[in-house]
PDB file of C-alpha atoms in Angstrom:
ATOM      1  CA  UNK D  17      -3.390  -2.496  39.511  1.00  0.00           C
ATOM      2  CA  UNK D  18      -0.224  -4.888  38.133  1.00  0.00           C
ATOM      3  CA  UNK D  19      -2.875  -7.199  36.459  1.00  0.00           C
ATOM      4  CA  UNK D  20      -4.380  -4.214  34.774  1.00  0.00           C
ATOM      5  CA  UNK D  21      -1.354  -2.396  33.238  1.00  0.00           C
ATOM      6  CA  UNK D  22      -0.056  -6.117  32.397  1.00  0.00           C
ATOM      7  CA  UNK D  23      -3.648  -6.723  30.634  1.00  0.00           C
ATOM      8  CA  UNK D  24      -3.334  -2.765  28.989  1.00  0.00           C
ATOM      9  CA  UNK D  25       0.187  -3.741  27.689  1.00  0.00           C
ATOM     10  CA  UNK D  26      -0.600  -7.018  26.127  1.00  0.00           C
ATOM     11  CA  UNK D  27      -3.586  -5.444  24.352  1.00  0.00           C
ATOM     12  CA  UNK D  28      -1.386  -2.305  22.896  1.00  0.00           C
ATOM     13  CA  UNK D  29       1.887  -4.181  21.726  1.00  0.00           C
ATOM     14  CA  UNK D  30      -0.127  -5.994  18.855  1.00  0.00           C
ATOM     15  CA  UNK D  31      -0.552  -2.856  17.801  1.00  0.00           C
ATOM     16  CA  UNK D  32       3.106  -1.783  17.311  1.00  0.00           C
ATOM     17  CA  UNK D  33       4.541  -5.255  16.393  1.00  0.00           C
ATOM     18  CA  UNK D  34       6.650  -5.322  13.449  1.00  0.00           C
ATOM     19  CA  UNK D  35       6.337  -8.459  11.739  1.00  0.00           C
ATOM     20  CA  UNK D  36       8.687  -7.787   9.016  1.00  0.00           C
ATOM     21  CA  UNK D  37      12.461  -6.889  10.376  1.00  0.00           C
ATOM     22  CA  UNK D  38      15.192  -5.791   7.851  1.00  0.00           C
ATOM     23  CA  UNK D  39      18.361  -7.062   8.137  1.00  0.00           C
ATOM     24  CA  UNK D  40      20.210  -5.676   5.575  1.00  0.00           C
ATOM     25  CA  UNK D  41      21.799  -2.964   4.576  1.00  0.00           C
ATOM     26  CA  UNK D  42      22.757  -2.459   8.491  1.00  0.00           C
ATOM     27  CA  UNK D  43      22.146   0.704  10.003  1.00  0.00           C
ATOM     28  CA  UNK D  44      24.381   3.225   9.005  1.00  0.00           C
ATOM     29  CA  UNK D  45      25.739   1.307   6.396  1.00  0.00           C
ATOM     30  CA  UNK D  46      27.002   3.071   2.833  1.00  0.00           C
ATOM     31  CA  UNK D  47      26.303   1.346   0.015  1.00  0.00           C
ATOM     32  CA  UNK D  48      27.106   2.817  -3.557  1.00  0.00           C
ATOM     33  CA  UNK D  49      24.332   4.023  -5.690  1.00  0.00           C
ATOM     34  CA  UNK D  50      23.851   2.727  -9.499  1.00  0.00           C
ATOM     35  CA  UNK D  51      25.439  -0.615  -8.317  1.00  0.00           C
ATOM     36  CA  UNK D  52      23.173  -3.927  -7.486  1.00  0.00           C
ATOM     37  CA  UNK D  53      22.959  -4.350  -3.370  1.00  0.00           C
ATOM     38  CA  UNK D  54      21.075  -7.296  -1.994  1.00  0.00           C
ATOM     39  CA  UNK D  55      18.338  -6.451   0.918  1.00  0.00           C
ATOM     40  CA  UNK D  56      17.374  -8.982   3.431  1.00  0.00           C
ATOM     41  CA  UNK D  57      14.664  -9.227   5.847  1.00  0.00           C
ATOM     42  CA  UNK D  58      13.075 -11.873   8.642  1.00  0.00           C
ATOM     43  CA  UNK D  59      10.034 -12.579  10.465  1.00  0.00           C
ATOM     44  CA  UNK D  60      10.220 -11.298  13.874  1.00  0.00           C
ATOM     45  CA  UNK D  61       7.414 -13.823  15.010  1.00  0.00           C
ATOM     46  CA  UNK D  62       5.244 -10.953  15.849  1.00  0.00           C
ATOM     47  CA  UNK D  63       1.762 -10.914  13.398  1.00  0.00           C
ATOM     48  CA  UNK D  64       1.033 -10.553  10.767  1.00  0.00           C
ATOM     49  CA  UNK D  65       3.511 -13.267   9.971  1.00  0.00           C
ATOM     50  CA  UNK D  66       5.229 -13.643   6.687  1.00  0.00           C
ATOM     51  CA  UNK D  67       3.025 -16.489   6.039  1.00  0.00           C
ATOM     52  CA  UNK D  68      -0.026 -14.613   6.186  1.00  0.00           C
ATOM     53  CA  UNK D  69       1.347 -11.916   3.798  1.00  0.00           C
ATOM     54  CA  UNK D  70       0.696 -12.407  -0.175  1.00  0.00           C
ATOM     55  CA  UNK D  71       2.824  -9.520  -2.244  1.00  0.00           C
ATOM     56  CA  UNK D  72       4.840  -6.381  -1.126  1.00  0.00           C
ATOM     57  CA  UNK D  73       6.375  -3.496  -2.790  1.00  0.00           C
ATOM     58  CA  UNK D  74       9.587  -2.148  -1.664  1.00  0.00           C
ATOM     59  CA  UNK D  75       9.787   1.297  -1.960  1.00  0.00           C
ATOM     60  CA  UNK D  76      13.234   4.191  -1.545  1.00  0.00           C
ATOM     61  CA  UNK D  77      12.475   6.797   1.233  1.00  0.00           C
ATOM     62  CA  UNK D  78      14.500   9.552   2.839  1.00  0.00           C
ATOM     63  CA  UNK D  79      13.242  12.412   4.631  1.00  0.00           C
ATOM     64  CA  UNK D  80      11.712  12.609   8.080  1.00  0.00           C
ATOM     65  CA  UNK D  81      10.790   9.611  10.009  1.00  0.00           C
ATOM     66  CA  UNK D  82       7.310  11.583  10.843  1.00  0.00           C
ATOM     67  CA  UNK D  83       6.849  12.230   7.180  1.00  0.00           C
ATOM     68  CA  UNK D  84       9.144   9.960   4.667  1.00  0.00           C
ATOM     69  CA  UNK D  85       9.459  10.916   1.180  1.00  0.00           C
ATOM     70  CA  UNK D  86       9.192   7.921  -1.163  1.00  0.00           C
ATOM     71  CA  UNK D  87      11.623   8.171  -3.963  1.00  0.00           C
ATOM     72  CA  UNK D  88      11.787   5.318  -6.081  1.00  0.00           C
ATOM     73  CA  UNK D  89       9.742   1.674  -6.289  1.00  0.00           C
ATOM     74  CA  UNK D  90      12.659  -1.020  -5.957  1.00  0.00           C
ATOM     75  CA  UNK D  91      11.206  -4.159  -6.127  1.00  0.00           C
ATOM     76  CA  UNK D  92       7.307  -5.784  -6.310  1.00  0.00           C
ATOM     77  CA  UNK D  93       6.765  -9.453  -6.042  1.00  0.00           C
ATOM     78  CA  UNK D  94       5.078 -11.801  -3.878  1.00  0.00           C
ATOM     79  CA  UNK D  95       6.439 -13.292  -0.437  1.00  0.00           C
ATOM     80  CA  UNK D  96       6.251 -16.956  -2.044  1.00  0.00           C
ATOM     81  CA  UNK D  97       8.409 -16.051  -5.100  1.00  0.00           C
ATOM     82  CA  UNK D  98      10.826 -13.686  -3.122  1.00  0.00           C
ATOM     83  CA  UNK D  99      11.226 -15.689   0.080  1.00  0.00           C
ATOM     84  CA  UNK D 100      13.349 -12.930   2.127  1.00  0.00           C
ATOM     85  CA  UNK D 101      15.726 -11.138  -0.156  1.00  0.00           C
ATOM     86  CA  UNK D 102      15.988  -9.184  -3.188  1.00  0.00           C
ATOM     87  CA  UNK D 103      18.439  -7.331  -5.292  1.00  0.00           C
ATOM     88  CA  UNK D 104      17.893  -3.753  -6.167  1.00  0.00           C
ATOM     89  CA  UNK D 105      19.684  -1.074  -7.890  1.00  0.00           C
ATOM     90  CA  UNK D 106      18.821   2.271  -6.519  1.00  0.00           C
ATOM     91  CA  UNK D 107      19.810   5.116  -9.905  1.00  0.00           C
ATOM     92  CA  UNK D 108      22.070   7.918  -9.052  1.00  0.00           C
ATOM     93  CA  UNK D 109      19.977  10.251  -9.707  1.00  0.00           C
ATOM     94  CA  UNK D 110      17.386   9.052  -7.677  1.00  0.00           C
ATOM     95  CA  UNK D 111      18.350  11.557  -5.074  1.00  0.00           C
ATOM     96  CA  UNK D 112      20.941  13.608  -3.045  1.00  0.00           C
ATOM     97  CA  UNK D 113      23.800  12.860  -0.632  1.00  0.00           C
ATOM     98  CA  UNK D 114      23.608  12.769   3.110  1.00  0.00           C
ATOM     99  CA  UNK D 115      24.669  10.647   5.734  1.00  0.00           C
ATOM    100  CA  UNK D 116      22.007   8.345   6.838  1.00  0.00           C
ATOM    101  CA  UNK D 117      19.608  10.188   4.743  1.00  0.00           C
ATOM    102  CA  UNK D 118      18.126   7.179   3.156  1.00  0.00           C
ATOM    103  CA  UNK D 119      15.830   3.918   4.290  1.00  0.00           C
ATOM    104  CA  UNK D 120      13.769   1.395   2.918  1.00  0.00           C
ATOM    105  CA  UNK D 121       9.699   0.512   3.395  1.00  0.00           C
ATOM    106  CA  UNK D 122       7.626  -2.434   2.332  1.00  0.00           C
ATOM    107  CA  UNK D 123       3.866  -2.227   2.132  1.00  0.00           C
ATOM    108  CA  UNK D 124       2.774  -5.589   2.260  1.00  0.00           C
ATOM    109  CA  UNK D 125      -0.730  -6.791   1.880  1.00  0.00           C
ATOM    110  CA  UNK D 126      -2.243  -9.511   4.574  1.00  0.00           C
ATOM    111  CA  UNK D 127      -3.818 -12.707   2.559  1.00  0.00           C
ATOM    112  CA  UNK D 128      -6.640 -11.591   5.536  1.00  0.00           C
ATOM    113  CA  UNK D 129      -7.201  -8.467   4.210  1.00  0.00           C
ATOM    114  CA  UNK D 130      -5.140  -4.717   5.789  1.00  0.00           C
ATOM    115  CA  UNK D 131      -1.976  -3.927   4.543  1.00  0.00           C
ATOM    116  CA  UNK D 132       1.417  -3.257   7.129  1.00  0.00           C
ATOM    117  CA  UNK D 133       4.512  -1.181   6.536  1.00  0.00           C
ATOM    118  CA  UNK D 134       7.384  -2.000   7.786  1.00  0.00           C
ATOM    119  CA  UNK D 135      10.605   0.471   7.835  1.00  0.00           C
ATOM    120  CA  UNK D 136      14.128  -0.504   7.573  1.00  0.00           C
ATOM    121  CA  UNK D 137      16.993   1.610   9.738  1.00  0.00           C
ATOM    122  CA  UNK D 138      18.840   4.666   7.778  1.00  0.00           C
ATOM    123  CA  UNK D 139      21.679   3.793   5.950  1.00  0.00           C
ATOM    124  CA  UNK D 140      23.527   6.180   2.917  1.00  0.00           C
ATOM    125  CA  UNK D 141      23.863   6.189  -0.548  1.00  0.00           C
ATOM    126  CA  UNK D 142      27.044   6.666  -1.614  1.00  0.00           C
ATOM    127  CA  UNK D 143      27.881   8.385  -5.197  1.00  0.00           C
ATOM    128  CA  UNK D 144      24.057  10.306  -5.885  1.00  0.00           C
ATOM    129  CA  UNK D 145      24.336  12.601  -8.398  1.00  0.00           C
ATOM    130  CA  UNK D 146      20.261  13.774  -7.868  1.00  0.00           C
ATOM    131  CA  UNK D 147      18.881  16.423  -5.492  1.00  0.00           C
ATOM    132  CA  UNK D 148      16.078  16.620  -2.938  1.00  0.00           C
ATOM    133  CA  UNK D 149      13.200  18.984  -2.784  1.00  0.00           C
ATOM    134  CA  UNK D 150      13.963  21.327   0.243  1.00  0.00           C
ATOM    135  CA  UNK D 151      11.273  19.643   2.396  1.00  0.00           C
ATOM    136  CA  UNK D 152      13.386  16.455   2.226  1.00  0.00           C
ATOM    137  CA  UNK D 153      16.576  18.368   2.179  1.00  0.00           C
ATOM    138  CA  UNK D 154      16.160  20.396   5.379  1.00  0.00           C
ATOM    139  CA  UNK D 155      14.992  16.874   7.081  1.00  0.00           C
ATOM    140  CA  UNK D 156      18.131  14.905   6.094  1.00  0.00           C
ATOM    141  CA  UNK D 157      20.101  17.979   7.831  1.00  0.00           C
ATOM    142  CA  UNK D 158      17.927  17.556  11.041  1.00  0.00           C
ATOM    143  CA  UNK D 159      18.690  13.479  10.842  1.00  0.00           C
ATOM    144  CA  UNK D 160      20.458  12.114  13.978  1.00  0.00           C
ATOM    145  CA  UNK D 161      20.683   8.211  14.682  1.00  0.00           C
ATOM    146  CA  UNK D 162      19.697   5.755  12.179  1.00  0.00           C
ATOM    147  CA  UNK D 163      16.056   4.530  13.630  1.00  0.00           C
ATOM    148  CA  UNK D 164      13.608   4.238  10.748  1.00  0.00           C
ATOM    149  CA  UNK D 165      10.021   5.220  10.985  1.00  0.00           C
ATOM    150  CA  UNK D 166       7.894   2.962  13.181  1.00  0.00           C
ATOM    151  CA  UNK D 167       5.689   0.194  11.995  1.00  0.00           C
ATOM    152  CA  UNK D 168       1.930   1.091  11.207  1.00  0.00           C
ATOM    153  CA  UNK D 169       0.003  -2.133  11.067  1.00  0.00           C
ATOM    154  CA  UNK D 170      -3.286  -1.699   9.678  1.00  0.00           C
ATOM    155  CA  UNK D 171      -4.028  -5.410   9.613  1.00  0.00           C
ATOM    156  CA  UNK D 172      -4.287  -4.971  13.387  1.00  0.00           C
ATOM    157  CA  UNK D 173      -6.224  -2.048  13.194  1.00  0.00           C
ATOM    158  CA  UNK D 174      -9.053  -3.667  10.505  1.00  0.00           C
ATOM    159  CA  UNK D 175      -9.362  -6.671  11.962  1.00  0.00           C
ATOM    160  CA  UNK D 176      -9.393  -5.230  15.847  1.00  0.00           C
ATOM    161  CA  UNK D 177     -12.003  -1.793  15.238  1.00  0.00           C
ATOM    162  CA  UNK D 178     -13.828  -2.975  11.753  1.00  0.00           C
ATOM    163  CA  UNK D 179     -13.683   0.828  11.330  1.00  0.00           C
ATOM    164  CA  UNK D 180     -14.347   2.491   7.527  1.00  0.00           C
ATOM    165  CA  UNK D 181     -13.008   5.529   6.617  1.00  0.00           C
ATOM    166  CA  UNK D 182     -10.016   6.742   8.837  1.00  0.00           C
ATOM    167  CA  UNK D 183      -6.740   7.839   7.871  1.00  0.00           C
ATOM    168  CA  UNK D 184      -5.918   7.902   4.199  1.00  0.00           C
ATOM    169  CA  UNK D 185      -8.716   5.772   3.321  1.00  0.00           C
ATOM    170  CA  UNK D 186     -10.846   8.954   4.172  1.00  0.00           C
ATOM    171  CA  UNK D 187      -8.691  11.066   2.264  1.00  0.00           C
ATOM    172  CA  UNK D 188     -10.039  12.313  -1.035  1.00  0.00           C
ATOM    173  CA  UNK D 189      -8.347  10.724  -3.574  1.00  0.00           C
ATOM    174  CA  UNK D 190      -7.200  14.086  -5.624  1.00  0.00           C
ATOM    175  CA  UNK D 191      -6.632  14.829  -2.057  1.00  0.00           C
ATOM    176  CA  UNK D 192      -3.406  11.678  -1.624  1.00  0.00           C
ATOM    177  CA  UNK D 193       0.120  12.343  -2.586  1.00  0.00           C
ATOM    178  CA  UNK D 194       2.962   9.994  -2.538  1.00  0.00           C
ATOM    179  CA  UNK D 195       3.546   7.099  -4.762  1.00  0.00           C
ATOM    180  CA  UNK D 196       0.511   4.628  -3.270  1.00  0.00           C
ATOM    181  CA  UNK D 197      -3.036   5.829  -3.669  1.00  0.00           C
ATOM    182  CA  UNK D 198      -5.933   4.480  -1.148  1.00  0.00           C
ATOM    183  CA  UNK D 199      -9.266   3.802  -2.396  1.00  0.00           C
ATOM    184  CA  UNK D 200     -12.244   3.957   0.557  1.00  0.00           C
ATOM    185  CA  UNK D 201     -14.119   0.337   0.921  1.00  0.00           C
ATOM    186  CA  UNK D 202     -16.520  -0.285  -1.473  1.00  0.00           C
ATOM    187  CA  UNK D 203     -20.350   0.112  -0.560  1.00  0.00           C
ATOM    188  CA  UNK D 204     -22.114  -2.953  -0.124  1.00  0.00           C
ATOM    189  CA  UNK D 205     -25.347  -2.243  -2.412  1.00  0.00           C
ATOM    190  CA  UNK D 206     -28.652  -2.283  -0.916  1.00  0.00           C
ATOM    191  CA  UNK D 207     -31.542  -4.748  -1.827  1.00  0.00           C
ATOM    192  CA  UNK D 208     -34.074  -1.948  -2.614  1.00  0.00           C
ATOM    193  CA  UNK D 209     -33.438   1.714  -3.296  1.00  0.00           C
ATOM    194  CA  UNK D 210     -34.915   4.017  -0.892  1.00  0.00           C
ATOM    195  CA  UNK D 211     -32.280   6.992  -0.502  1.00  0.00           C
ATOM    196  CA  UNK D 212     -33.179  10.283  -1.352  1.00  0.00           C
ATOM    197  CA  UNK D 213     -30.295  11.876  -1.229  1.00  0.00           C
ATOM    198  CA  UNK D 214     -28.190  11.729  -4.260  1.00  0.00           C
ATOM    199  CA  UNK D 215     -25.458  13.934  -4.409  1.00  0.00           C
ATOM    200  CA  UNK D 216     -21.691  12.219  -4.446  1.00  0.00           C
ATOM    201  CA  UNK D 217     -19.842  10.213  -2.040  1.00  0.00           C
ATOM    202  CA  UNK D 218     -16.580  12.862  -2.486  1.00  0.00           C
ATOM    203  CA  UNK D 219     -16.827  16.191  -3.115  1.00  0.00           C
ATOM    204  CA  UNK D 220     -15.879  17.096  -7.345  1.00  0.00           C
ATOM    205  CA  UNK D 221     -12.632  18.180  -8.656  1.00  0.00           C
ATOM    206  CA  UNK D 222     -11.469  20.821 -11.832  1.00  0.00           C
ATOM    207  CA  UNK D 223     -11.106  19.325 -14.807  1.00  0.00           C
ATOM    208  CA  UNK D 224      -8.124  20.411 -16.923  1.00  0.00           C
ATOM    209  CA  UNK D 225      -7.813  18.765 -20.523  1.00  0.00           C
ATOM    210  CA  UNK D 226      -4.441  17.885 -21.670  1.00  0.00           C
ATOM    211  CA  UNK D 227      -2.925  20.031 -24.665  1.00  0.00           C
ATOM    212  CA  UNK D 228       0.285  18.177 -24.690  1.00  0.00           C
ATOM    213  CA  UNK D 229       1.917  14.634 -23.959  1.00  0.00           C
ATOM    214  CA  UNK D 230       1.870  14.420 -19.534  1.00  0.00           C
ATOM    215  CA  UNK D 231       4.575  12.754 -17.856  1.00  0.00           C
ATOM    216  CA  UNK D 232       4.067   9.470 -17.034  1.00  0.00           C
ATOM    217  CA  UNK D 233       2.327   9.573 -13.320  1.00  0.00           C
ATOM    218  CA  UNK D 234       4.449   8.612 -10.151  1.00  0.00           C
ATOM    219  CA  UNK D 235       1.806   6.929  -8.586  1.00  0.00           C
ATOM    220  CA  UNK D 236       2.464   3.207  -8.850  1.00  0.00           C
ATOM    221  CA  UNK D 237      -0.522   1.149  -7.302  1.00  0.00           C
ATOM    222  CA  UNK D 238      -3.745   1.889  -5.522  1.00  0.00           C
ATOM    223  CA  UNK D 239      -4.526  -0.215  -2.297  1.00  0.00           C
ATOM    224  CA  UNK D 240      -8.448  -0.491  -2.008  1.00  0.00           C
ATOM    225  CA  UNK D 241      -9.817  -0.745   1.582  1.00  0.00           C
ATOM    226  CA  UNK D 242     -10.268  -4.343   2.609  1.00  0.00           C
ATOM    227  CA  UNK D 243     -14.385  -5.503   3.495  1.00  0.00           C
ATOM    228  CA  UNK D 244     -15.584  -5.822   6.716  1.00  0.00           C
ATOM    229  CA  UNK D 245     -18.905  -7.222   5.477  1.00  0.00           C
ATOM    230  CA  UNK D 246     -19.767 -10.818   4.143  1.00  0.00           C
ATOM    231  CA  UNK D 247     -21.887 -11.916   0.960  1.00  0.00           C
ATOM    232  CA  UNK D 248     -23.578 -15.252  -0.123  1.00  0.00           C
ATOM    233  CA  UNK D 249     -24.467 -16.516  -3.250  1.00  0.00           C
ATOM    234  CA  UNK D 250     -26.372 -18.962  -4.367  1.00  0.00           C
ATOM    235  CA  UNK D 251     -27.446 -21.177  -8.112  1.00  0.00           C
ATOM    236  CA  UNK D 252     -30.540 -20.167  -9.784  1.00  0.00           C
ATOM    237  CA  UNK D 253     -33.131 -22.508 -10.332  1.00  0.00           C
ATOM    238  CA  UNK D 254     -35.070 -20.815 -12.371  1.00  0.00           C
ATOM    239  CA  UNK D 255     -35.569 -22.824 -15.949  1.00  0.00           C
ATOM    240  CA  UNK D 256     -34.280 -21.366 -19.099  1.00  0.00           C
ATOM    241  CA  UNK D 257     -36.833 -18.986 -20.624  1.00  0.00           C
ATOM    242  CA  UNK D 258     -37.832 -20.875 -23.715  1.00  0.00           C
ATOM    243  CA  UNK D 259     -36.947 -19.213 -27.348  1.00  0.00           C
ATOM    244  CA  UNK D 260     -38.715 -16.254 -29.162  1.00  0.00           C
ATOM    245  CA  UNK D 261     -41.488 -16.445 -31.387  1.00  0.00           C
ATOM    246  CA  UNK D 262     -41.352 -13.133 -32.584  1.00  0.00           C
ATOM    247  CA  UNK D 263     -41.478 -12.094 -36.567  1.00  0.00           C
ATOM    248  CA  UNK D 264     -37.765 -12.032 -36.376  1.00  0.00           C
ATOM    249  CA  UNK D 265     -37.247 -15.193 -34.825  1.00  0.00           C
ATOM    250  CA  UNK D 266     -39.368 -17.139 -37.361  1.00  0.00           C
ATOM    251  CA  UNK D 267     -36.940 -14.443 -39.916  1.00  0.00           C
ATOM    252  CA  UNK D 268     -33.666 -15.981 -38.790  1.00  0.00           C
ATOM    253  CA  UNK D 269     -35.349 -19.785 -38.459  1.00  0.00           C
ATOM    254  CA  UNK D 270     -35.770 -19.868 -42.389  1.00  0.00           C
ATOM    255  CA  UNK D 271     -31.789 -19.175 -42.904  1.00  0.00           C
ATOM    256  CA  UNK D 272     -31.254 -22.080 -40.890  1.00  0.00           C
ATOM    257  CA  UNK D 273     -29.108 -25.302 -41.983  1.00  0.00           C
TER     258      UNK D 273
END
């Protein structure tokens, strides 16, 4: 029975490793909105390790730690150019005030393929001059301790089920809100067509032409879903086909040099 819980446990914690560890600000620490603070982070040792991470984007939250808000996009950059800090100014009006009301997340994407976010703990903004919608509001008012969300590691996940389609990668994409979109894995296409059935991967969506200038969008990137399939490729032999000898051909050949 001990070897199989020990076994159980050593499969699961890959699963909820966080790889990526912030380090600053502290928990609970206030730092002053509109002014330049510097955020830190370390590899825990856990994987993904920073090594095997390419770019991130640092994003605001506040909210819930079952459902966090994202607010503003701080910072975007690679882990080679950034190494493990960067300095961010968070605007005032970015959002409201409230102890512990704010944290940090970085969606990373694995050089393997996946993507991982990380959470930092809740710290507060001092001096915000903004408001929050009264989803977000009502959950700052419920906020006790300063625990972020909890990692969710889908590097793990891809590289452990091979699975296509779950969580937001299944959701529609008119479907998605939030500032990241998800696009579903591409189809690999076939070598001869023999489906019958044509209608559309995703269901269609209204159509409503713009009459005036649109805001610009909030979304700032779309993640597509990493392969789980292989391809090959290969040189073709095959000789050049040799020029026309069409009427136009012999045409063009007069205006020659």
């Amino acid at each position: 029975m001990h070897f199989s819980a020990f076994h159980l446990l050593a499969a699961v914690l890959p699963l909820v490793s966080a790889d990526v560890k912030f380090t600053a600000p502290a928990a609970g620490a206030s730092v002053p909105g509109g002014t330049a603070f510097t955020v830190t982070w370390a590899d825990t040792g856990d994987a993904p390790a920073l090594a095997d991470l390419s770019s991130y984007t640092l994003f605001l939250f506040s909210g819930s730690n079952a459902a966090p808000a994202q607010l503003y996009q701080l910072s975007a950059s690679t882990f080679a150019a950034a190494g493990t800090s960067v300095s961010v100014t968070v605007p005032i009006a970015t959002g409201g005030t409230g102890t512990n009301a704010y944290f940090l997340g970085m969606l990373s994407v694995a050089t393997a393929g996946g993507t991982v976010w990380n959470y930092s703990s809740r710290f507060t903004l001092t001096g915000m001059t903004g408001t929050f919608d009264a989803t977000v509001a009502a959950a700052v008012k419920a906020v006790s301790g300063t625990s972020g969300p909890p990692t969710v590691n889908n590097v793990v996940s891809n590289a452990a089920t091979g699975s296509v389609g779950d969580g937001a990668w299944a959701t529609p994409y008119n479907l998605q809100t939030g500032l990241t979109k998800y696009a579903p894995m591409q189809p690999v296409p076939p070598t001869a067509i023999t489906a019958t059935n044509t209608s559309p991967l995703w269901p269609t969506s209204a159509v409503q032409f713009a009459t005036t200038f649109l805001p610009v969008p909030s979304e700032v990137t779309t993640l597509t879903q990493s392969n789980t399939y292989s391809i090959s490729s290969r040189a073709n032999t095959a000789a050049a086909a040799s020029s026309p000898t069409n009427d136009m051909q012999r045409f063009l050949n007069r205006w020659k040099d």
